[in-house]
Short mmCIF file of C-alpha atoms in Angstrom, two decimals:
data_model
loop_
_atom_site.label_atom_id
_atom_site.label_comp_id
_atom_site.label_asym_id
_atom_site.label_seq_id
_atom_site.Cartn_x
_atom_site.Cartn_y
_atom_site.Cartn_z
CA UNK S 1 40.17 89.72 87.61
CA UNK S 2 43.67 91.00 87.00
CA UNK S 3 45.87 88.80 84.87
CA UNK S 4 48.89 87.25 86.54
CA UNK S 5 51.28 89.26 84.36
CA UNK S 6 49.50 92.56 84.98
CA UNK S 7 49.51 91.84 88.70
CA UNK S 8 53.26 91.44 88.46
CA UNK S 9 53.52 95.01 87.21
CA UNK S 10 51.11 96.47 89.73
CA UNK S 11 52.81 94.94 92.75
CA UNK S 12 56.05 96.79 91.97
CA UNK S 13 56.91 99.29 94.71
CA UNK S 14 60.11 100.76 93.30
CA UNK S 15 60.36 104.30 91.91
CA UNK S 16 59.90 104.63 88.11
CA UNK S 17 63.66 104.98 87.30
CA UNK S 18 64.40 101.76 89.19
CA UNK S 19 61.53 99.92 87.51
CA UNK S 20 62.70 101.19 84.11
CA UNK S 21 66.16 99.75 84.78
CA UNK S 22 64.63 96.45 85.86
CA UNK S 23 62.36 96.22 82.81
CA UNK S 24 65.29 96.88 80.50
CA UNK S 25 67.50 94.32 82.24
CA UNK S 26 64.78 91.67 82.60
CA UNK S 27 61.59 92.33 80.61
CA UNK S 28 58.33 91.05 82.05
CA UNK S 29 57.17 87.74 80.54
CA UNK S 30 54.77 88.16 77.62
CA UNK S 31 53.14 84.76 77.98
CA UNK S 32 50.20 84.55 80.35
CA UNK S 33 50.80 81.72 82.83
CA UNK S 34 48.37 78.82 82.66
CA UNK S 35 48.46 78.11 86.40
CA UNK S 36 49.59 79.39 89.77
CA UNK S 37 52.59 77.07 89.52
CA UNK S 38 53.63 78.56 86.18
CA UNK S 39 53.07 82.07 87.55
CA UNK S 40 55.40 81.39 90.48
CA UNK S 41 57.93 79.90 88.06
CA UNK S 42 57.83 83.16 86.07
CA UNK S 43 58.33 85.16 89.25
CA UNK S 44 61.30 83.02 90.24
CA UNK S 45 62.86 83.20 86.78
CA UNK S 46 62.63 87.00 86.72
CA UNK S 47 64.05 87.24 90.24
CA UNK S 48 67.01 85.10 89.11
CA UNK S 49 67.45 87.33 86.06
CA UNK S 50 67.45 90.48 88.19
CA UNK S 51 69.91 88.94 90.63
CA UNK S 52 72.32 88.28 87.74
CA UNK S 53 71.79 91.82 86.43
CA UNK S 54 72.44 93.18 89.93
CA UNK S 55 75.67 91.20 90.28
CA UNK S 56 76.83 92.35 86.85
CA UNK S 57 76.22 95.98 87.81
CA UNK S 58 78.02 95.53 91.14
CA UNK S 59 81.02 93.98 89.38
CA UNK S 60 81.39 97.17 87.34
CA UNK S 61 81.84 99.04 90.62
CA UNK S 62 84.00 96.68 92.63
CA UNK S 63 86.23 94.82 90.13
CA UNK S 64 88.26 97.98 89.27
CA UNK S 65 88.86 98.43 93.02
CA UNK S 66 90.61 95.07 93.41
CA UNK S 67 94.03 96.45 92.46
CA UNK S 68 93.49 100.19 92.91
CA UNK S 69 91.76 100.16 96.31
CA UNK S 70 91.95 96.69 97.90
CA UNK S 71 90.47 97.90 101.20
CA UNK S 72 87.42 99.32 99.44
CA UNK S 73 87.14 96.12 97.38
CA UNK S 74 87.14 94.01 100.53
CA UNK S 75 84.58 96.31 102.19
CA UNK S 76 82.26 96.07 99.16
CA UNK S 77 82.55 92.28 99.04
CA UNK S 78 81.72 91.91 102.73
CA UNK S 79 78.88 94.41 102.49
CA UNK S 80 77.31 92.65 99.51
CA UNK S 81 77.47 89.26 101.24
CA UNK S 82 75.68 90.65 104.29
CA UNK S 83 73.26 92.56 102.04
CA UNK S 84 72.34 89.32 100.25
CA UNK S 85 71.70 87.56 103.56
CA UNK S 86 69.51 90.39 104.77
CA UNK S 87 67.52 90.50 101.51
CA UNK S 88 66.86 86.76 101.65
CA UNK S 89 65.74 86.87 105.27
CA UNK S 90 63.64 90.02 104.95
CA UNK S 91 61.79 88.75 101.89
CA UNK S 92 61.21 85.37 103.54
CA UNK S 93 59.74 87.20 106.54
CA UNK S 94 57.35 89.16 104.32
CA UNK S 95 56.24 85.92 102.67
CA UNK S 96 55.73 84.10 105.97
CA UNK S 97 53.55 86.93 107.27
CA UNK S 98 50.97 86.02 104.62
CA UNK S 99 50.47 82.61 106.20
CA UNK S 100 50.41 83.46 109.90
CA UNK S 101 47.23 84.64 111.61
CA UNK S 102 48.23 86.78 114.59
CA UNK S 103 44.67 86.78 115.95
CA UNK S 104 44.50 82.98 116.27
CA UNK S 105 48.18 82.07 116.46
CA UNK S 106 47.74 79.65 113.57
CA UNK S 107 49.98 79.13 110.54
CA UNK S 108 48.67 77.69 107.29
CA UNK S 109 49.99 76.93 103.81
CA UNK S 110 48.71 77.24 100.24
CA UNK S 111 49.65 76.94 96.59
CA UNK S 112 50.53 80.62 96.43
CA UNK S 113 53.40 80.17 98.90
CA UNK S 114 56.59 81.80 97.65
CA UNK S 115 55.06 84.35 95.29
CA UNK S 116 55.34 87.32 97.64
CA UNK S 117 58.93 86.40 98.48
CA UNK S 118 59.90 86.38 94.80
CA UNK S 119 58.21 89.75 94.21
CA UNK S 120 60.10 91.16 97.20
CA UNK S 121 63.41 89.80 95.87
CA UNK S 122 62.68 91.30 92.46
CA UNK S 123 62.26 94.73 94.01
CA UNK S 124 65.39 94.45 96.13
CA UNK S 125 67.56 93.16 93.29
CA UNK S 126 66.24 95.90 91.02
CA UNK S 127 67.05 98.66 93.49
CA UNK S 128 70.50 97.27 94.25
CA UNK S 129 71.27 96.79 90.56
CA UNK S 130 70.03 100.25 89.64
CA UNK S 131 72.09 101.75 92.47
CA UNK S 132 75.29 99.99 91.38
CA UNK S 133 74.72 100.82 87.72
CA UNK S 134 74.23 104.52 88.54
CA UNK S 135 77.33 104.43 90.80
CA UNK S 136 79.47 102.94 88.01
CA UNK S 137 78.32 105.70 85.64
CA UNK S 138 78.73 108.41 88.26
CA UNK S 139 75.05 109.30 87.95
CA UNK S 140 74.46 110.46 91.51
CA UNK S 141 71.45 112.50 90.40
CA UNK S 142 69.67 109.25 89.48
CA UNK S 143 70.50 107.80 92.89
CA UNK S 144 69.25 110.95 94.61
CA UNK S 145 65.99 110.89 92.63
CA UNK S 146 65.32 107.29 93.64
CA UNK S 147 66.18 107.92 97.29
CA UNK S 148 63.81 110.89 97.40
CA UNK S 149 61.02 108.69 96.06
CA UNK S 150 61.69 106.00 98.66
CA UNK S 151 61.71 108.64 101.39
CA UNK S 152 58.09 109.50 100.59
CA UNK S 153 56.81 105.94 101.05
CA UNK S 154 59.15 104.68 103.75
CA UNK S 155 57.59 106.27 106.88
CA UNK S 156 54.19 104.70 106.26
CA UNK S 157 55.71 101.28 105.53
CA UNK S 158 57.98 101.46 108.57
CA UNK S 159 54.91 102.20 110.68
CA UNK S 160 53.19 99.12 109.24
CA UNK S 161 56.22 97.03 110.18
CA UNK S 162 56.16 98.44 113.71
CA UNK S 163 52.44 97.70 114.05
CA UNK S 164 52.90 94.17 112.79
CA UNK S 165 55.73 93.52 115.24
CA UNK S 166 53.49 94.68 118.07
CA UNK S 167 50.83 92.21 116.95
CA UNK S 168 53.25 89.28 116.66
CA UNK S 169 54.71 90.02 120.08
CA UNK S 170 51.21 90.02 121.57
CA UNK S 171 50.48 86.72 119.81
CA UNK S 172 53.71 85.24 121.20
CA UNK S 173 52.69 86.19 124.73
CA UNK S 174 49.43 84.22 124.38
CA UNK S 175 50.95 81.20 122.61
CA UNK S 176 51.09 77.77 124.29
CA UNK S 177 54.45 76.44 125.45
CA UNK S 178 53.91 73.43 123.22
CA UNK S 179 51.67 73.31 120.19
CA UNK S 180 49.65 70.17 119.42
CA UNK S 181 50.67 68.07 116.41
CA UNK S 182 48.56 68.60 113.31
CA UNK S 183 48.19 66.58 110.14
CA UNK S 184 46.51 69.45 108.29
CA UNK S 185 48.21 72.42 106.63
CA UNK S 186 47.07 74.57 109.55
CA UNK S 187 48.84 74.34 112.87
CA UNK S 188 49.20 76.29 116.10
CA UNK S 189 52.47 78.14 116.71
CA UNK S 190 54.22 77.56 120.02
CA UNK S 191 56.15 80.11 122.07
CA UNK S 192 59.38 78.80 120.52
CA UNK S 193 57.90 79.17 117.04
CA UNK S 194 56.92 82.75 117.77
CA UNK S 195 60.35 83.46 119.28
CA UNK S 196 62.09 82.46 116.05
CA UNK S 197 59.45 84.29 113.99
CA UNK S 198 59.87 87.54 115.93
CA UNK S 199 63.65 87.33 115.93
CA UNK S 200 63.65 87.15 112.14
CA UNK S 201 61.26 90.09 111.91
CA UNK S 202 63.56 92.08 114.18
CA UNK S 203 66.57 91.31 112.00
CA UNK S 204 64.58 92.37 108.94
CA UNK S 205 63.68 95.64 110.68
CA UNK S 206 67.07 96.51 112.17
CA UNK S 207 69.48 95.14 109.55
CA UNK S 208 69.25 98.10 107.16
CA UNK S 209 70.80 100.52 109.67
CA UNK S 210 74.21 98.81 109.67
CA UNK S 211 74.02 98.09 105.94
CA UNK S 212 73.29 101.75 105.22
CA UNK S 213 76.16 102.98 107.39
CA UNK S 214 78.60 100.63 105.68
CA UNK S 215 77.33 101.58 102.23
CA UNK S 216 77.56 105.29 102.89
CA UNK S 217 81.11 104.89 104.23
CA UNK S 218 82.02 103.90 100.65
CA UNK S 219 80.13 106.75 98.94
CA UNK S 220 82.43 109.53 97.67
CA UNK S 221 81.60 112.76 99.49
CA UNK S 222 78.49 111.28 101.12
CA UNK S 223 75.85 113.68 102.39
CA UNK S 224 75.13 113.67 106.14
CA UNK S 225 71.70 112.24 105.33
CA UNK S 226 73.11 109.35 103.31
CA UNK S 227 72.71 106.60 105.92
CA UNK S 228 69.13 107.44 106.86
CA UNK S 229 68.10 107.82 103.22
CA UNK S 230 69.64 104.50 102.23
CA UNK S 231 68.15 102.76 105.27
CA UNK S 232 64.73 104.08 104.26
CA UNK S 233 65.16 102.73 100.74
CA UNK S 234 65.57 99.21 102.10
CA UNK S 235 62.80 99.36 104.68
CA UNK S 236 60.36 100.83 102.18
CA UNK S 237 60.34 97.43 100.48
CA UNK S 238 59.64 95.38 103.62
CA UNK S 239 55.89 95.80 103.19
CA UNK S 240 53.71 94.10 105.81
CA UNK S 241 50.53 95.81 104.58
CA UNK S 242 48.98 92.54 103.37
CA UNK S 243 49.56 90.88 106.73
CA UNK S 244 47.87 93.83 108.45
CA UNK S 245 44.99 93.79 105.99
CA UNK S 246 45.65 97.35 104.86
CA UNK S 247 46.65 98.71 101.40
#
């Protein structure tokens, strides 16, 4: 069986340069966790560390703009706020997919709840932090290398997301108007439950388009492919493979 800590490494989906930045900013814990609870605590602690590292990297980009380019500063601030909201919602959606059975319409719960979400947040914070750090240094080659790597994995992951949305929409169509009360951790999802579930999935799927367009509007001498490439980098981390039962 894989150790918890080794599993943490193997679940990473970011390109090597991004992972290298993340490992330098927030090294993986050396201590093997004694329980699932401790493992999730480690995941959460590293996600918090990477969020702080991301914010520090972003500050290097936007703080100098406050006086020199106030419009760009305001645009960056608004973009990052919306980016943070999208990240939180997208990663929560990936987590929730682990606990919903589209074939039966049932949702359950377990002690592992939250682990996938924290892994997702780690990846997103790492990519955003790496991107801002490279921007501040003017290392556009590093950004390009990472975007090219994401472009290779994104189509397959976007297809998984599309397939999963088809399955959840089919499950919603079969769901009862009202679900019976349940005292167990497993319960049936109603049409209203599925409506909220699918709306969040749709926001996770469509949000990157506007975020990418706004980000690329701030990129000096952006390539025509900038928006699509950046959109792909975000969607390549919304991985519904586990929910579909495929690697």
